[in-house]
Amino acid sequence: MTAALLALAALNAQAQDKPPLKILVGFPPGGSADVIARIVADALRDDFNPVVVDNKPGAGGRIALNMVKVAKPDGQTVIVLPSGPMVLFPHVYKKLDYDAVKDFTPVSQIARFQFGVVSGPATNVKNVAEMVAKAKSDPANASYGTPGAGTLPHFMGVLMEQSAGISLNHVPFQGGAPANNALLGGHIGYKFDVVSETAEFHRTGKARIIAVTGSQRDPQVPDVPTLKESGVNMEATAWFAMYGPAGLKGEALARLEKAMMKLARDPAIKDKMVKLGLEPIGSNSADLAAAQKADLARWEKPIKATGVQLD
């Protein structure tokens, strides 16, 4: 009995000495990136115990990114973040303090999500064809709201303009809630937003999602067609992913990749993500690198068209 207890104590001591897998999050607790990171952390504890989530909010996620940038490439420090800092910021910021491609190692694309084109009560627009016709005949009143200039919904609107051949008036707000209030109050005509944030408005008839931006219909609103189904040649999604510092390779990278791909196949994890409006992916490093490259190219033109440049 004594020998068994001593062996157990030795194992516990080894576990305590083992450095944790640290998952950095560049946003406050409770936000979507934090929720995803904690789902990932819980799922990885069987393979990487201990696992800790470390919130380092600020600068749109750039504080945490720079911590990962200078971390050792030993597989012990990674970041979970939305796609914006990796595919939008390089086009938006005049001087970015990191290189989104050279300073990081893609590990795994965790999940994708799409946006809805939302029509408010002020428009009485029921589909994309009506929206396009109305924007062409009365462009002064074709306004759309977003959580702010330089956000992904802002550029979704610009891409919609380019794809549909229309002009829309962008109205930036300080966050999603004020934009929702303006839409429901009839002060703006449209809104581009994550489907999960507006699905309840659609179901209750307070507003109408007239199209989704992905390649397939969203199971949260299966009655809503894609933009391509609606005659607009546009497809755009966003995603959450895991990255490590540059130079992460070999067994350390392979171990993380394998765990993330296993995570995406877990029915309980998939169920959690689907309830959040996410499509689980669980890709390998090469697939995430390809997705990042494609989105960097996709967003360059619409972002440059806005003239938005942040310091």
mmCIF file of C-alpha atoms in Angstrom:
data_model
loop_
_atom_site.group_PDB
_atom_site.id
_atom_site.type_symbol
_atom_site.label_atom_id
_atom_site.label_comp_id
_atom_site.label_asym_id
_atom_site.label_seq_id
_atom_site.Cartn_x
_atom_site.Cartn_y
_atom_site.Cartn_z
ATOM 1 C CA MET A 1 0.000 0.000 0.000
ATOM 2 C CA THR A 2 2.802 2.377 0.938
ATOM 3 C CA ALA A 3 4.617 1.670 -2.336
ATOM 4 C CA ALA A 4 1.438 2.317 -4.316
ATOM 5 C CA LEU A 5 0.862 5.624 -2.548
ATOM 6 C CA LEU A 6 4.458 6.655 -3.166
ATOM 7 C CA ALA A 7 4.099 5.810 -6.871
ATOM 8 C CA LEU A 8 0.861 7.826 -7.098
ATOM 9 C CA ALA A 9 2.519 10.777 -5.364
ATOM 10 C CA ALA A 10 5.404 10.584 -7.832
ATOM 11 C CA LEU A 11 2.991 10.632 -10.779
ATOM 12 C CA ASN A 12 1.139 13.625 -9.332
ATOM 13 C CA ALA A 13 4.418 15.448 -8.851
ATOM 14 C CA GLN A 14 5.364 14.792 -12.479
ATOM 15 C CA ALA A 15 1.988 16.136 -13.659
ATOM 16 C CA GLN A 16 2.457 19.268 -11.581
ATOM 17 C CA ASP A 17 5.978 19.767 -12.965
ATOM 18 C CA LYS A 18 4.759 19.433 -16.554
ATOM 19 C CA PRO A 19 4.332 22.862 -18.158
ATOM 20 C CA PRO A 20 0.727 23.597 -19.165
ATOM 21 C CA LEU A 21 -0.516 24.025 -22.687
ATOM 22 C CA LYS A 22 -1.336 27.726 -22.621
ATOM 23 C CA ILE A 23 -4.154 28.889 -24.919
ATOM 24 C CA LEU A 24 -4.064 32.654 -25.260
ATOM 25 C CA VAL A 25 -7.210 34.619 -26.107
ATOM 26 C CA GLY A 26 -6.957 38.247 -27.189
ATOM 27 C CA PHE A 27 -10.442 39.136 -26.001
ATOM 28 C CA PRO A 28 -12.233 39.354 -22.619
ATOM 29 C CA PRO A 29 -13.853 36.361 -20.893
ATOM 30 C CA GLY A 30 -17.369 35.581 -22.104
ATOM 31 C CA GLY A 31 -16.872 36.629 -25.723
ATOM 32 C CA SER A 32 -17.097 34.218 -28.629
ATOM 33 C CA ALA A 33 -13.315 33.663 -28.926
ATOM 34 C CA ASP A 34 -13.129 32.939 -25.191
ATOM 35 C CA VAL A 35 -16.048 30.490 -25.350
ATOM 36 C CA ILE A 36 -14.435 28.613 -28.258
ATOM 37 C CA ALA A 37 -11.060 28.547 -26.508
ATOM 38 C CA ARG A 38 -12.590 27.034 -23.379
ATOM 39 C CA ILE A 39 -14.409 24.362 -25.385
ATOM 40 C CA VAL A 40 -11.075 23.505 -27.008
ATOM 41 C CA ALA A 41 -9.252 23.551 -23.665
ATOM 42 C CA ASP A 42 -11.734 21.147 -22.071
ATOM 43 C CA ALA A 43 -11.440 18.786 -25.026
ATOM 44 C CA LEU A 44 -7.624 18.818 -25.016
ATOM 45 C CA ARG A 45 -7.154 18.039 -21.326
ATOM 46 C CA ASP A 46 -7.064 14.290 -21.945
ATOM 47 C CA ASP A 47 -3.999 14.736 -24.174
ATOM 48 C CA PHE A 48 -2.348 17.882 -22.809
ATOM 49 C CA ASN A 49 -3.235 18.113 -19.121
ATOM 50 C CA PRO A 50 -2.728 20.679 -17.706
ATOM 51 C CA VAL A 51 -4.362 23.182 -20.118
ATOM 52 C CA VAL A 52 -4.998 26.821 -19.217
ATOM 53 C CA VAL A 53 -6.837 29.608 -21.022
ATOM 54 C CA ASP A 54 -5.152 32.972 -20.566
ATOM 55 C CA ASN A 55 -7.145 36.068 -21.573
ATOM 56 C CA LYS A 56 -5.006 38.988 -22.745
ATOM 57 C CA PRO A 57 -7.581 41.391 -24.197
ATOM 58 C CA GLY A 58 -6.778 44.581 -26.048
ATOM 59 C CA ALA A 59 -5.966 46.065 -29.461
ATOM 60 C CA GLY A 60 -8.387 43.758 -31.286
ATOM 61 C CA GLY A 61 -6.437 40.681 -30.232
ATOM 62 C CA ARG A 62 -2.991 42.048 -31.143
ATOM 63 C CA ILE A 63 -1.635 41.989 -27.574
ATOM 64 C CA ALA A 64 -2.128 38.233 -27.346
ATOM 65 C CA LEU A 65 -0.838 37.703 -30.874
ATOM 66 C CA ASN A 66 2.399 39.464 -30.050
ATOM 67 C CA MET A 67 2.815 37.260 -26.968
ATOM 68 C CA VAL A 68 2.522 34.188 -29.190
ATOM 69 C CA LYS A 69 4.865 35.754 -31.741
ATOM 70 C CA VAL A 70 7.736 35.790 -29.212
ATOM 71 C CA ALA A 71 6.908 32.474 -27.505
ATOM 72 C CA LYS A 72 9.118 29.403 -27.868
ATOM 73 C CA PRO A 73 7.933 27.146 -30.726
ATOM 74 C CA ASP A 74 7.684 24.140 -28.430
ATOM 75 C CA GLY A 75 3.949 23.499 -28.687
ATOM 76 C CA GLN A 76 3.205 24.861 -25.213
ATOM 77 C CA THR A 77 1.844 28.282 -26.263
ATOM 78 C CA VAL A 78 -0.903 28.767 -28.856
ATOM 79 C CA ILE A 79 -3.689 31.212 -29.558
ATOM 80 C CA VAL A 80 -7.342 30.739 -30.475
ATOM 81 C CA LEU A 81 -8.747 33.672 -32.409
ATOM 82 C CA PRO A 82 -11.210 34.724 -35.124
ATOM 83 C CA SER A 83 -9.960 35.209 -38.661
ATOM 84 C CA GLY A 84 -10.011 39.019 -38.669
ATOM 85 C CA PRO A 85 -6.551 39.638 -37.182
ATOM 86 C CA MET A 86 -5.034 37.197 -39.676
ATOM 87 C CA VAL A 87 -6.822 38.179 -42.905
ATOM 88 C CA LEU A 88 -8.293 41.675 -42.407
ATOM 89 C CA PHE A 89 -5.794 43.528 -40.233
ATOM 90 C CA PRO A 90 -2.926 43.193 -42.738
ATOM 91 C CA HIS A 91 -5.008 45.275 -45.170
ATOM 92 C CA VAL A 92 -6.560 47.634 -42.614
ATOM 93 C CA TYR A 93 -3.652 48.808 -40.459
ATOM 94 C CA LYS A 94 -1.004 51.154 -41.823
ATOM 95 C CA LYS A 95 1.646 49.610 -39.588
ATOM 96 C CA LEU A 96 0.897 46.208 -38.117
ATOM 97 C CA ASP A 97 3.290 45.003 -35.441
ATOM 98 C CA TYR A 98 3.279 41.434 -36.728
ATOM 99 C CA ASP A 99 3.353 39.592 -40.036
ATOM 100 C CA ALA A 100 0.246 37.424 -40.150
ATOM 101 C CA VAL A 101 1.969 34.808 -42.316
ATOM 102 C CA LYS A 102 5.651 34.830 -41.326
ATOM 103 C CA ASP A 103 5.329 35.261 -37.547
ATOM 104 C CA PHE A 104 2.964 32.346 -36.852
ATOM 105 C CA THR A 105 2.449 28.656 -37.566
ATOM 106 C CA PRO A 106 -1.080 27.617 -38.551
ATOM 107 C CA VAL A 107 -2.241 24.686 -36.418
ATOM 108 C CA SER A 108 -5.913 24.039 -37.148
ATOM 109 C CA GLN A 109 -9.034 25.751 -38.418
ATOM 110 C CA ILE A 110 -11.501 25.079 -35.609
ATOM 111 C CA ALA A 111 -14.853 26.156 -37.044
ATOM 112 C CA ARG A 112 -16.439 28.343 -39.710
ATOM 113 C CA PHE A 113 -19.402 30.666 -39.453
ATOM 114 C CA GLN A 114 -21.314 32.781 -41.914
ATOM 115 C CA PHE A 115 -23.145 36.058 -41.962
ATOM 116 C CA GLY A 116 -26.680 37.047 -42.774
ATOM 117 C CA VAL A 117 -27.932 39.913 -44.907
ATOM 118 C CA VAL A 118 -30.617 41.297 -42.624
ATOM 119 C CA SER A 119 -33.514 43.478 -43.780
ATOM 120 C CA GLY A 120 -35.176 45.682 -41.182
ATOM 121 C CA PRO A 121 -38.783 46.866 -40.850
ATOM 122 C CA ALA A 122 -38.005 50.157 -42.587
ATOM 123 C CA THR A 123 -37.418 48.454 -45.952
ATOM 124 C CA ASN A 124 -40.185 45.858 -46.300
ATOM 125 C CA VAL A 125 -37.618 43.957 -48.422
ATOM 126 C CA LYS A 126 -38.257 40.216 -48.552
ATOM 127 C CA ASN A 127 -35.418 38.955 -50.759
ATOM 128 C CA VAL A 128 -32.127 39.912 -52.362
ATOM 129 C CA ALA A 129 -33.697 40.797 -55.715
ATOM 130 C CA GLU A 130 -35.900 43.391 -53.977
ATOM 131 C CA MET A 131 -32.903 44.736 -52.060
ATOM 132 C CA VAL A 132 -30.861 45.155 -55.245
ATOM 133 C CA ALA A 133 -33.744 46.806 -57.109
ATOM 134 C CA LYS A 134 -34.463 49.168 -54.238
ATOM 135 C CA ALA A 135 -30.789 50.102 -53.812
ATOM 136 C CA LYS A 136 -30.531 50.947 -57.506
ATOM 137 C CA SER A 137 -33.727 53.011 -57.593
ATOM 138 C CA ASP A 138 -33.244 54.771 -54.246
ATOM 139 C CA PRO A 139 -29.557 54.572 -53.241
ATOM 140 C CA ALA A 140 -29.821 57.441 -50.744
ATOM 141 C CA ASN A 141 -31.964 55.257 -48.458
ATOM 142 C CA ALA A 142 -29.982 52.029 -48.848
ATOM 143 C CA SER A 143 -28.158 52.128 -45.515
ATOM 144 C CA TYR A 144 -26.623 49.294 -43.527
ATOM 145 C CA GLY A 145 -25.312 49.251 -39.973
ATOM 146 C CA THR A 146 -22.300 47.489 -38.493
ATOM 147 C CA PRO A 147 -20.477 47.297 -35.125
ATOM 148 C CA GLY A 148 -17.937 49.773 -36.482
ATOM 149 C CA ALA A 149 -15.714 50.862 -39.373
ATOM 150 C CA GLY A 150 -13.093 48.292 -40.292
ATOM 151 C CA THR A 151 -15.057 45.320 -38.928
ATOM 152 C CA LEU A 152 -15.856 42.208 -40.923
ATOM 153 C CA PRO A 153 -19.565 43.160 -41.286
ATOM 154 C CA HIS A 154 -18.407 46.499 -42.766
ATOM 155 C CA PHE A 155 -16.402 44.694 -45.430
ATOM 156 C CA MET A 156 -19.197 42.173 -46.007
ATOM 157 C CA GLY A 157 -21.307 45.147 -47.054
ATOM 158 C CA VAL A 158 -18.588 46.440 -49.373
ATOM 159 C CA LEU A 159 -18.196 42.993 -50.957
ATOM 160 C CA MET A 160 -21.975 42.887 -51.432
ATOM 161 C CA GLU A 161 -21.841 46.257 -53.202
ATOM 162 C CA GLN A 162 -19.130 45.021 -55.561
ATOM 163 C CA SER A 163 -20.801 41.663 -56.183
ATOM 164 C CA ALA A 164 -24.343 42.989 -56.752
ATOM 165 C CA GLY A 165 -23.406 46.238 -58.534
ATOM 166 C CA ILE A 166 -25.165 48.485 -56.011
ATOM 167 C CA SER A 167 -24.284 51.322 -53.657
ATOM 168 C CA LEU A 168 -24.974 51.100 -49.932
ATOM 169 C CA ASN A 169 -24.462 53.689 -47.227
ATOM 170 C CA HIS A 170 -22.392 52.354 -44.352
ATOM 171 C CA VAL A 171 -23.483 53.488 -40.877
ATOM 172 C CA PRO A 172 -20.946 52.440 -38.206
ATOM 173 C CA PHE A 173 -22.065 52.010 -34.592
ATOM 174 C CA GLN A 174 -20.119 51.394 -31.393
ATOM 175 C CA GLY A 175 -20.942 47.714 -31.141
ATOM 176 C CA GLY A 176 -23.558 45.263 -32.329
ATOM 177 C CA ALA A 177 -26.327 46.174 -29.863
ATOM 178 C CA PRO A 178 -26.715 49.806 -31.019
ATOM 179 C CA ALA A 179 -26.775 48.611 -34.630
ATOM 180 C CA ASN A 180 -29.547 46.130 -33.760
ATOM 181 C CA ASN A 181 -31.559 48.898 -32.076
ATOM 182 C CA ALA A 182 -31.198 51.120 -35.126
ATOM 183 C CA LEU A 183 -32.299 48.316 -37.443
ATOM 184 C CA LEU A 184 -35.346 47.341 -35.369
ATOM 185 C CA GLY A 185 -36.218 51.012 -34.857
ATOM 186 C CA GLY A 186 -36.261 51.658 -38.598
ATOM 187 C CA HIS A 187 -33.315 54.067 -38.602
ATOM 188 C CA ILE A 188 -31.273 51.922 -41.002
ATOM 189 C CA GLY A 189 -32.473 49.560 -43.687
ATOM 190 C CA TYR A 190 -30.089 46.641 -43.443
ATOM 191 C CA LYS A 191 -27.464 44.981 -41.320
ATOM 192 C CA PHE A 192 -24.738 42.415 -41.961
ATOM 193 C CA ASP A 193 -24.317 40.195 -38.922
ATOM 194 C CA VAL A 194 -23.372 36.721 -37.738
ATOM 195 C CA VAL A 195 -26.388 34.468 -38.305
ATOM 196 C CA SER A 196 -26.513 33.346 -34.666
ATOM 197 C CA GLU A 197 -26.863 36.980 -33.555
ATOM 198 C CA THR A 198 -29.920 37.651 -35.730
ATOM 199 C CA ALA A 199 -31.654 34.277 -36.097
ATOM 200 C CA GLU A 200 -34.100 35.052 -33.274
ATOM 201 C CA PHE A 201 -35.114 38.346 -34.926
ATOM 202 C CA HIS A 202 -35.791 36.378 -38.104
ATOM 203 C CA ARG A 203 -37.837 33.684 -36.346
ATOM 204 C CA THR A 204 -39.967 36.220 -34.470
ATOM 205 C CA GLY A 205 -40.513 38.449 -37.525
ATOM 206 C CA LYS A 206 -38.792 41.503 -36.029
ATOM 207 C CA ALA A 207 -36.370 41.491 -38.952
ATOM 208 C CA ARG A 208 -35.732 39.240 -41.926
ATOM 209 C CA ILE A 209 -32.534 37.452 -42.937
ATOM 210 C CA ILE A 210 -32.857 37.544 -46.721
ATOM 211 C CA ALA A 211 -29.644 35.653 -47.533
ATOM 212 C CA VAL A 212 -26.590 34.036 -45.975
ATOM 213 C CA THR A 213 -23.047 34.576 -47.190
ATOM 214 C CA GLY A 214 -21.687 31.015 -47.128
ATOM 215 C CA SER A 215 -21.700 28.224 -49.690
ATOM 216 C CA GLN A 216 -24.614 26.404 -48.034
ATOM 217 C CA ARG A 217 -27.774 27.329 -46.188
ATOM 218 C CA ASP A 218 -27.414 27.768 -42.459
ATOM 219 C CA PRO A 219 -29.208 25.146 -40.315
ATOM 220 C CA GLN A 220 -30.256 27.901 -37.889
ATOM 221 C CA VAL A 221 -32.378 29.481 -40.662
ATOM 222 C CA PRO A 222 -32.888 26.729 -43.266
ATOM 223 C CA ASP A 223 -35.539 28.751 -45.095
ATOM 224 C CA VAL A 224 -32.985 31.423 -46.052
ATOM 225 C CA PRO A 225 -31.137 31.031 -49.386
ATOM 226 C CA THR A 226 -27.460 31.739 -49.978
ATOM 227 C CA LEU A 227 -26.442 34.843 -51.902
ATOM 228 C CA LYS A 228 -25.451 32.644 -54.830
ATOM 229 C CA GLU A 229 -28.893 31.024 -54.815
ATOM 230 C CA SER A 230 -30.273 34.562 -54.858
ATOM 231 C CA GLY A 231 -28.331 35.554 -57.979
ATOM 232 C CA VAL A 232 -25.385 37.375 -56.380
ATOM 233 C CA ASN A 233 -21.982 35.826 -57.040
ATOM 234 C CA MET A 234 -20.626 36.254 -53.526
ATOM 235 C CA GLU A 235 -19.421 33.761 -50.966
ATOM 236 C CA ALA A 236 -17.636 34.735 -47.753
ATOM 237 C CA THR A 237 -17.297 33.192 -44.323
ATOM 238 C CA ALA A 238 -15.210 33.767 -41.224
ATOM 239 C CA TRP A 239 -13.576 31.269 -38.913
ATOM 240 C CA PHE A 240 -11.900 30.532 -35.610
ATOM 241 C CA ALA A 241 -8.475 28.928 -35.657
ATOM 242 C CA MET A 242 -5.484 27.928 -33.569
ATOM 243 C CA TYR A 243 -2.007 29.304 -34.304
ATOM 244 C CA GLY A 244 1.391 28.863 -32.681
ATOM 245 C CA PRO A 245 4.606 30.847 -33.024
ATOM 246 C CA ALA A 246 6.730 30.642 -36.175
ATOM 247 C CA GLY A 247 8.985 27.592 -36.209
ATOM 248 C CA LEU A 248 6.470 25.262 -34.560
ATOM 249 C CA LYS A 249 6.996 21.950 -36.370
ATOM 250 C CA GLY A 250 7.729 18.266 -36.040
ATOM 251 C CA GLU A 251 6.204 16.264 -33.209
ATOM 252 C CA ALA A 252 4.997 19.365 -31.320
ATOM 253 C CA LEU A 253 2.900 20.534 -34.286
ATOM 254 C CA ALA A 254 1.749 17.037 -35.230
ATOM 255 C CA ARG A 255 0.499 16.394 -31.701
ATOM 256 C CA LEU A 256 -1.600 19.581 -31.727
ATOM 257 C CA GLU A 257 -2.949 18.873 -35.217
ATOM 258 C CA LYS A 258 -3.970 15.345 -34.267
ATOM 259 C CA ALA A 259 -5.742 16.525 -31.108
ATOM 260 C CA MET A 260 -7.616 19.280 -32.950
ATOM 261 C CA MET A 261 -8.795 16.933 -35.694
ATOM 262 C CA LYS A 262 -9.981 14.448 -33.066
ATOM 263 C CA LEU A 263 -11.799 17.257 -31.260
ATOM 264 C CA ALA A 264 -13.811 18.128 -34.385
ATOM 265 C CA ARG A 265 -15.044 14.528 -34.666
ATOM 266 C CA ASP A 266 -16.293 14.384 -31.057
ATOM 267 C CA PRO A 267 -20.129 14.404 -31.158
ATOM 268 C CA ALA A 268 -20.416 16.333 -27.880
ATOM 269 C CA ILE A 269 -18.005 19.046 -29.080
ATOM 270 C CA LYS A 270 -19.714 19.235 -32.463
ATOM 271 C CA ASP A 271 -23.073 19.662 -30.729
ATOM 272 C CA LYS A 272 -21.735 22.540 -28.611
ATOM 273 C CA MET A 273 -20.364 24.307 -31.665
ATOM 274 C CA VAL A 274 -23.473 23.831 -33.786
ATOM 275 C CA LYS A 275 -25.551 25.365 -30.989
ATOM 276 C CA LEU A 276 -23.258 28.405 -31.193
ATOM 277 C CA GLY A 277 -23.921 28.698 -34.926
ATOM 278 C CA LEU A 278 -20.564 27.216 -35.913
ATOM 279 C CA GLU A 279 -19.593 24.569 -38.450
ATOM 280 C CA PRO A 280 -16.855 22.389 -36.872
ATOM 281 C CA ILE A 281 -13.803 21.876 -39.114
ATOM 282 C CA GLY A 282 -10.723 20.513 -37.307
ATOM 283 C CA SER A 283 -8.314 20.945 -40.224
ATOM 284 C CA ASN A 284 -4.587 20.318 -40.367
ATOM 285 C CA SER A 285 -1.921 23.017 -40.574
ATOM 286 C CA ALA A 286 -1.681 23.028 -44.377
ATOM 287 C CA ASP A 287 -5.428 23.464 -44.825
ATOM 288 C CA LEU A 288 -5.516 26.399 -42.407
ATOM 289 C CA ALA A 289 -2.592 28.011 -44.237
ATOM 290 C CA ALA A 290 -4.488 27.648 -47.526
ATOM 291 C CA ALA A 291 -7.678 29.124 -46.030
ATOM 292 C CA GLN A 292 -5.739 32.092 -44.648
ATOM 293 C CA LYS A 293 -4.038 32.702 -48.013
ATOM 294 C CA ALA A 294 -7.370 32.600 -49.852
ATOM 295 C CA ASP A 295 -9.051 35.013 -47.435
ATOM 296 C CA LEU A 296 -6.110 37.424 -47.461
ATOM 297 C CA ALA A 297 -6.579 37.658 -51.231
ATOM 298 C CA ARG A 298 -10.396 37.779 -51.040
ATOM 299 C CA TRP A 299 -10.530 40.756 -48.690
ATOM 300 C CA GLU A 300 -7.799 42.921 -50.228
ATOM 301 C CA LYS A 301 -9.987 44.499 -52.921
ATOM 302 C CA PRO A 302 -13.082 45.314 -50.819
ATOM 303 C CA ILE A 303 -10.957 46.725 -47.997
ATOM 304 C CA LYS A 304 -8.938 48.926 -50.336
ATOM 305 C CA ALA A 305 -12.197 50.112 -51.920
ATOM 306 C CA THR A 306 -13.310 51.583 -48.582
ATOM 307 C CA GLY A 307 -10.140 53.584 -48.093
ATOM 308 C CA VAL A 308 -10.206 52.538 -44.419
ATOM 309 C CA GLN A 309 -6.734 52.762 -42.887
ATOM 310 C CA LEU A 310 -6.179 52.523 -39.160
ATOM 311 C CA ASP A 311 -3.061 53.535 -37.242
#
